[in-house]
Coordinates of N, CA and C in Angstrom, one line a residue:
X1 N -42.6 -164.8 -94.3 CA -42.3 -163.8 -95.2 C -42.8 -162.4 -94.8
X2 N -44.0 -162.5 -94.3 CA -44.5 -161.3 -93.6 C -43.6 -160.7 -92.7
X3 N -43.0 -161.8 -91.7 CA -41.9 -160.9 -90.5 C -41.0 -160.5 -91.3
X4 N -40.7 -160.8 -92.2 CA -39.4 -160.2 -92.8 C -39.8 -159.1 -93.8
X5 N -40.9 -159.1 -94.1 CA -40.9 -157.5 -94.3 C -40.9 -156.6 -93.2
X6 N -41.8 -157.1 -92.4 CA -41.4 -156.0 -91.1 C -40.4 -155.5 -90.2
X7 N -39.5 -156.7 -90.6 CA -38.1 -157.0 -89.9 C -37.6 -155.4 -91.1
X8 N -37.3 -155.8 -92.0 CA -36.6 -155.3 -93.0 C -37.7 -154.2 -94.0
X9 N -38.4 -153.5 -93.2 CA -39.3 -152.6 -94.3 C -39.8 -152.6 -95.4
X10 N -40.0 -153.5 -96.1 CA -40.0 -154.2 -97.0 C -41.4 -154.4 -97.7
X11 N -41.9 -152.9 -98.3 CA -43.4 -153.0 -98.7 C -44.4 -152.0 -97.7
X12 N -43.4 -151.9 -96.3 CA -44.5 -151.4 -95.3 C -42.9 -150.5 -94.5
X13 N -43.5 -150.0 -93.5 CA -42.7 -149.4 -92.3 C -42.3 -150.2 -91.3
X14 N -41.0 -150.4 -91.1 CA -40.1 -151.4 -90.3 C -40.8 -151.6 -88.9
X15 N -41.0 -152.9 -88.5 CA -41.8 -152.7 -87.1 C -40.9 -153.7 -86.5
X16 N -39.8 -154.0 -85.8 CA -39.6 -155.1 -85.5 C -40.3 -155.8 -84.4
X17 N -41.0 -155.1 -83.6 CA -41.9 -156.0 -82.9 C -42.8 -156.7 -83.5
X18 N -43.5 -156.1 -84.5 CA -44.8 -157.0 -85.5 C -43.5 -157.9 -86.1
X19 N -42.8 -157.8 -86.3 CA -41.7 -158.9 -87.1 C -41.5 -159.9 -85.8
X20 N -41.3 -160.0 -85.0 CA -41.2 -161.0 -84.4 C -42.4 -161.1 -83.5
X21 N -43.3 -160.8 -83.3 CA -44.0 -161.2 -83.0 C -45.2 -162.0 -83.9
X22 N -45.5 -162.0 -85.3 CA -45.4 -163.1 -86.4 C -44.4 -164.4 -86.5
X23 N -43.1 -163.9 -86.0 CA -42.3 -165.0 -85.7 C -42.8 -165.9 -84.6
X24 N -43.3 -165.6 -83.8 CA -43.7 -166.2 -82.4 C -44.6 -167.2 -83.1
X25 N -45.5 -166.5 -83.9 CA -46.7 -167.0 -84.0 C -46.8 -168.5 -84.5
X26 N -45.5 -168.3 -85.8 CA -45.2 -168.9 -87.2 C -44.4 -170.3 -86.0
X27 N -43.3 -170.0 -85.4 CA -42.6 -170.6 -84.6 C -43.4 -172.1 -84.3
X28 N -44.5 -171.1 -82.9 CA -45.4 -172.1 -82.2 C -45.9 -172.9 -82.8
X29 N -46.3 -172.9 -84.5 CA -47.0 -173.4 -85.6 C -46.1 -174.4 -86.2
X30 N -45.1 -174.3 -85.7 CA -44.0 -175.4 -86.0 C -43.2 -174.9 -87.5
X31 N -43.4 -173.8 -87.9 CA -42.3 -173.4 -88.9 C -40.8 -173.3 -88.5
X32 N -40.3 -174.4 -89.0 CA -38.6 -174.3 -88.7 C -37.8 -172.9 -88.7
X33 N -37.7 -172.5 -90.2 CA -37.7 -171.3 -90.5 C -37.9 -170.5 -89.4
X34 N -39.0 -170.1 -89.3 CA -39.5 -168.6 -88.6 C -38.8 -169.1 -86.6
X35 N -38.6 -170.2 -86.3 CA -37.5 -171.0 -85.2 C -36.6 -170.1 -85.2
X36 N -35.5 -170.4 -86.4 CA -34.3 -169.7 -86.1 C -34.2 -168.1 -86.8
X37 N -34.9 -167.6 -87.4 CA -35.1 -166.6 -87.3 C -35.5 -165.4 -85.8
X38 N -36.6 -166.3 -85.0 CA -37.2 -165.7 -83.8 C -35.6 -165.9 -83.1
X39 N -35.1 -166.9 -83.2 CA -34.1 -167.1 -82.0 C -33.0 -166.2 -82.6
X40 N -32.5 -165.9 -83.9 CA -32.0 -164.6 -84.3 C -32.2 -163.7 -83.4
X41 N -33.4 -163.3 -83.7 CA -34.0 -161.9 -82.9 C -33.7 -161.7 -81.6
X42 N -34.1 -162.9 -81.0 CA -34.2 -162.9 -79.4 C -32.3 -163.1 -79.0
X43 N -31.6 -164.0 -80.0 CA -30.4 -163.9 -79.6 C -29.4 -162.8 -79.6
X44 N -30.0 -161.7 -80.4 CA -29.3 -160.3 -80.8 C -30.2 -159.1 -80.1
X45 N -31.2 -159.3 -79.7 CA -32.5 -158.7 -79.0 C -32.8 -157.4 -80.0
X46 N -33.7 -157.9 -81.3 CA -34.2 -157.0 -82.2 C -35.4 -156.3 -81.6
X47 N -36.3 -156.4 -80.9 CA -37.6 -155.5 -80.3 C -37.2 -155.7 -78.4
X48 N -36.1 -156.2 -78.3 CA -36.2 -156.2 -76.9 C -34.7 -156.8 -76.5
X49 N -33.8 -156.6 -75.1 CA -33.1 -157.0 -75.1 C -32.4 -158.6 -75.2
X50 N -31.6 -158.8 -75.9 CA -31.2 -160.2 -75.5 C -31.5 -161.0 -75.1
X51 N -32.3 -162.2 -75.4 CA -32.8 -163.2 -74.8 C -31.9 -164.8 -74.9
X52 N -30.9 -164.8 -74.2 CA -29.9 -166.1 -75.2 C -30.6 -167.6 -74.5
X53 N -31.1 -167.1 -73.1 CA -31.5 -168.8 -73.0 C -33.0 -169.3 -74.2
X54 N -34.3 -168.3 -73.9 CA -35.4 -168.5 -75.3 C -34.6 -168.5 -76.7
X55 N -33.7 -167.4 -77.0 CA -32.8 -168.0 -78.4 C -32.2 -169.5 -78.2
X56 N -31.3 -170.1 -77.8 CA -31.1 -172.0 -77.1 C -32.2 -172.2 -77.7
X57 N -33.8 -172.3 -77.0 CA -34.9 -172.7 -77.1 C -34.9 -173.2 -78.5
X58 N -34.9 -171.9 -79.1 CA -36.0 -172.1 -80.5 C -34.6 -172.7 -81.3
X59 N -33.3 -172.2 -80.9 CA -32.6 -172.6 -82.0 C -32.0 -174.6 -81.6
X60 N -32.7 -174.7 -80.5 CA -32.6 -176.5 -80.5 C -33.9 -177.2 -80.9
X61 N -34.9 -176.1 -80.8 CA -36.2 -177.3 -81.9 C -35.7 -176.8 -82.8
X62 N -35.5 -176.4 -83.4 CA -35.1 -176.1 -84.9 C -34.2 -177.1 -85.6
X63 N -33.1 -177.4 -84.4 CA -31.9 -178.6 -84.6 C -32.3 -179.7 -84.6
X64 N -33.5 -179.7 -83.4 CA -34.0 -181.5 -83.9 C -34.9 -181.2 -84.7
X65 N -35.6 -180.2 -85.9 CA -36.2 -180.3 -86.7 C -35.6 -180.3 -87.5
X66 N -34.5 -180.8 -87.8 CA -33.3 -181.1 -88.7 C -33.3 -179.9 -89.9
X67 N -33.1 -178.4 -89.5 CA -32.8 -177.2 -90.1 C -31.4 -177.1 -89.7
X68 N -29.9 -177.2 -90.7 CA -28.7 -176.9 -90.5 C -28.1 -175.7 -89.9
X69 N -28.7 -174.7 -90.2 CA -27.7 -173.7 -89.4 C -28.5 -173.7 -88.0
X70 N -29.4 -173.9 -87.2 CA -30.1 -173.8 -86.1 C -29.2 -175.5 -85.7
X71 N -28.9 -176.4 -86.3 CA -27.9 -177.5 -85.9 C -26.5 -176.7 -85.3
X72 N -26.1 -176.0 -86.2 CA -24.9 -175.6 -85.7 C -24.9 -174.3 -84.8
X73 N -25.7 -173.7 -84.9 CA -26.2 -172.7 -83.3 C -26.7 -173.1 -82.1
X74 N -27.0 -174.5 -82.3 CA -26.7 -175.8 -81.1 C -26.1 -176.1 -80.7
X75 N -25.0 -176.1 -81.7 CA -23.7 -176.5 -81.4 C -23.0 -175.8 -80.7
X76 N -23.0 -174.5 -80.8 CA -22.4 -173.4 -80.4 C -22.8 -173.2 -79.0
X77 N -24.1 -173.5 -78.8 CA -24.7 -173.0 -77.2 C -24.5 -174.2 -76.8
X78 N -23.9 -175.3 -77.1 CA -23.8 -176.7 -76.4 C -22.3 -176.2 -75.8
X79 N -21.5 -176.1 -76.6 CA -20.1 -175.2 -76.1 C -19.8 -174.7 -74.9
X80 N -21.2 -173.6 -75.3 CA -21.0 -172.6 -74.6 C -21.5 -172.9 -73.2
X81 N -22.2 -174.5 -73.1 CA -22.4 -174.6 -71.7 C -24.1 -174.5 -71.1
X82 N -24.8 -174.2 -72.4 CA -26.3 -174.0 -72.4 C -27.2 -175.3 -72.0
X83 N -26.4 -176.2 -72.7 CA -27.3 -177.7 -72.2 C -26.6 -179.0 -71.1
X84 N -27.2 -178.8 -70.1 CA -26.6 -179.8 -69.1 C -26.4 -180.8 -69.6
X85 N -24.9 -181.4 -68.7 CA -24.9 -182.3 -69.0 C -23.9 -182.9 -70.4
X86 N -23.8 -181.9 -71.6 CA -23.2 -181.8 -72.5 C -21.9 -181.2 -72.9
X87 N -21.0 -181.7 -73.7 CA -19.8 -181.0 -73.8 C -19.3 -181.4 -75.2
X88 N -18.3 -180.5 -75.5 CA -16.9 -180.1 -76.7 C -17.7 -181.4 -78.0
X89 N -17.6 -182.2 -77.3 CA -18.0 -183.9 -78.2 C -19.5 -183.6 -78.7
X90 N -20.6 -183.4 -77.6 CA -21.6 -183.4 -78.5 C -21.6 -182.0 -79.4
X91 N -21.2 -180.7 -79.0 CA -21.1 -179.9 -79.9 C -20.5 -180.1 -81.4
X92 N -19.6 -181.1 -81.4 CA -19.0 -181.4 -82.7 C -19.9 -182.3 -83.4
X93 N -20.2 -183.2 -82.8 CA -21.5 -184.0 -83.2 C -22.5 -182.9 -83.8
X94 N -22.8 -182.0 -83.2 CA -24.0 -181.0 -84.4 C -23.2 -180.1 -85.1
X95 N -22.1 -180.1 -84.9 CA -21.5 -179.1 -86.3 C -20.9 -179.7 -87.6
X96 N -21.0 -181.2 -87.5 CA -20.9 -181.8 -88.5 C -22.1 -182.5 -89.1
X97 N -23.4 -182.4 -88.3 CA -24.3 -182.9 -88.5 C -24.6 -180.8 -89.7
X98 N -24.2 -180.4 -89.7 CA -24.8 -179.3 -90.2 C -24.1 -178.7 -91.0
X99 N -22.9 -179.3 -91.4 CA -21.6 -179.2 -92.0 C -22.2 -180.6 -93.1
X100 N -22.6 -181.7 -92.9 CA -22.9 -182.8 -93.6 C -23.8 -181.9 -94.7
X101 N -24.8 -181.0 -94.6 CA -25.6 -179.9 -95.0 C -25.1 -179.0 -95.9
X102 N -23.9 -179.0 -95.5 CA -23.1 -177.9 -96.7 C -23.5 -176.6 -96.1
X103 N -23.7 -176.5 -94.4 CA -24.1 -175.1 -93.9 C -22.8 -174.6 -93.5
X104 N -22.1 -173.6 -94.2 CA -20.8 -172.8 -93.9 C -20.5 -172.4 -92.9
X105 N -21.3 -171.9 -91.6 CA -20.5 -171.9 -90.6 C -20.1 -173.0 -90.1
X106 N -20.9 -174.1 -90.6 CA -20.3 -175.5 -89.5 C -19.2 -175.6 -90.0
X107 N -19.2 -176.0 -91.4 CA -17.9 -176.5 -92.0 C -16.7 -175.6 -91.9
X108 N -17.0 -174.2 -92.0 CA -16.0 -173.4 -91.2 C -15.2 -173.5 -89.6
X109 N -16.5 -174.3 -88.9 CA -16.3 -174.2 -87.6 C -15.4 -175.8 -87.4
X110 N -15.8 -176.9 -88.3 CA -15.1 -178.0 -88.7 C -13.8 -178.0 -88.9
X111 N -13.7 -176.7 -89.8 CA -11.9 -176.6 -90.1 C -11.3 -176.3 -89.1
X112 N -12.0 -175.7 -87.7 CA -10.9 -174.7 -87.2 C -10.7 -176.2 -85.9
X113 N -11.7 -176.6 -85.7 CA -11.7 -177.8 -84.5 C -10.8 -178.4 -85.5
X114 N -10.8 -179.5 -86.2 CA -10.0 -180.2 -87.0 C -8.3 -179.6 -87.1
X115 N -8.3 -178.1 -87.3 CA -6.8 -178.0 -87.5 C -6.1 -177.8 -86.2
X116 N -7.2 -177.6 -85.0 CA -6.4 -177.4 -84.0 C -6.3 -178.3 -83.3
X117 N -6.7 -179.7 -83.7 CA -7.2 -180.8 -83.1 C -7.7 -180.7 -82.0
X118 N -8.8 -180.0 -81.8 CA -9.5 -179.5 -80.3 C -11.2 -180.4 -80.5
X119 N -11.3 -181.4 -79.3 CA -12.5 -182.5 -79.7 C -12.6 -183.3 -81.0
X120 N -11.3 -183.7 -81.2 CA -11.4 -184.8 -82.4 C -9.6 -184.6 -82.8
X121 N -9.0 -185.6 -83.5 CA -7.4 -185.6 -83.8 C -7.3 -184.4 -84.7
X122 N -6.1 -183.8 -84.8 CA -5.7 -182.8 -85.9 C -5.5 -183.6 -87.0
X123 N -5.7 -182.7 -87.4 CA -5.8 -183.4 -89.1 C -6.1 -181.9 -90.5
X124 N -4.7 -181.8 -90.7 CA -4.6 -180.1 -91.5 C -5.0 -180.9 -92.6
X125 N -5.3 -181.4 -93.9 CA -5.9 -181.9 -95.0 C -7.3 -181.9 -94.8
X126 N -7.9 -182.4 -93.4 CA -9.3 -182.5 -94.0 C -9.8 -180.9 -93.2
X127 N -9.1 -180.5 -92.4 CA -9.3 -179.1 -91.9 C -9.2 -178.4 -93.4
X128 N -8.2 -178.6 -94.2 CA -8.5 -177.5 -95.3 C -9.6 -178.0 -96.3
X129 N -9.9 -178.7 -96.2 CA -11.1 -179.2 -97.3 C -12.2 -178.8 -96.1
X130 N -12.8 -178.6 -95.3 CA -13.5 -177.7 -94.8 C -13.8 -176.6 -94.8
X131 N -12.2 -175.8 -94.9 CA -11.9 -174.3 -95.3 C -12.6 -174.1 -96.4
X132 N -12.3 -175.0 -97.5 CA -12.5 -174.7 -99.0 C -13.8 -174.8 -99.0
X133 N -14.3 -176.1 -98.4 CA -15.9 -176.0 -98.6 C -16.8 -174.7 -97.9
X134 N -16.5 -174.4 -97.0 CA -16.9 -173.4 -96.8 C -16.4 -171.7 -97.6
X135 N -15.3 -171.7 -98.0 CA -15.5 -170.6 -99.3 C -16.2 -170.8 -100.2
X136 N -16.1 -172.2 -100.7 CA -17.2 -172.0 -102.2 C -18.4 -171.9 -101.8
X137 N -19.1 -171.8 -100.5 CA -20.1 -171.3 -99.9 C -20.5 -170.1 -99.8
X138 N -18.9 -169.0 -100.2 CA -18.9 -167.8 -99.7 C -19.2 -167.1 -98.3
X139 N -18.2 -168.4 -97.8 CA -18.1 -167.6 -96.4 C -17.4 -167.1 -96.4
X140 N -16.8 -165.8 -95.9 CA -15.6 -165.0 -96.0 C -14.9 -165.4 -94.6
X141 N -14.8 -165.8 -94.1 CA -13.6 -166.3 -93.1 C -12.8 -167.5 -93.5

């Protein structure tokens, strides 16, 4: 809670380095939470540039600390080619594992694999019950 006032000024003067660098701290201490938060940071580079492989990092202990949206930002860097050895299949494997969660990007990301039948059969019925579930989530895509 502390980084995220510093993150967001919040009581004090915005510091994003003291905000993530509390996140480091909170991280190493095994706070799931303050995981995909830091790998936020480091994946958008809030006190410093870009870090996408230490973001991977934190946002795959996060995934096997069974935190859903850091499941499906696993997912995403599995995709994208980050973890050897892995492909399209295991990525869908964690976006349903995080979509099982009722976490809106997965199930967003569920519908779009599902309607395009891309790593699993098409299937427009359960692709829109995906959609849906992820609007009453209020995800706006």
């Amino acid at each position: 809670m502390l980084a995220d006032c510093f993150f967001g000024g919040f009581g004090c003067k915005t510091d994003e380095k003291k905000a993530v660098e509390l996140l480091k701290r909170a991280s190493e201490a095994g706070d799931t939470e303050a995981m995909v938060k830091l790998a936020f940071c480091l994946e958008h580079g809030a006190d410093s540039p870009p870090d996408r492989k230490q973001a991977f990092q934190w946002y795959r202990k996060a995934a096997f600390a069974g935190f859903p949206y850091a499941q499906f930002k696993y997912g995403e860097y599995i995709a994208a080619g980050y973890e050897e050895g892995q492909g399209l299949s295991e990525a869908v494997r964690w976006y349903q594992r995080a979509a099982n969660y009722q976490c809106p990007e997965a199930l967003y990301r569920m519908g779009v694999l599902t309607a395009e039948g891309i790593g699993m059969e098409k299937n427009l019925a359960l692709a829109s019950e995906n959609f849906l579930r992820a609007a009453k989530l209020d995800y706006a895509p």
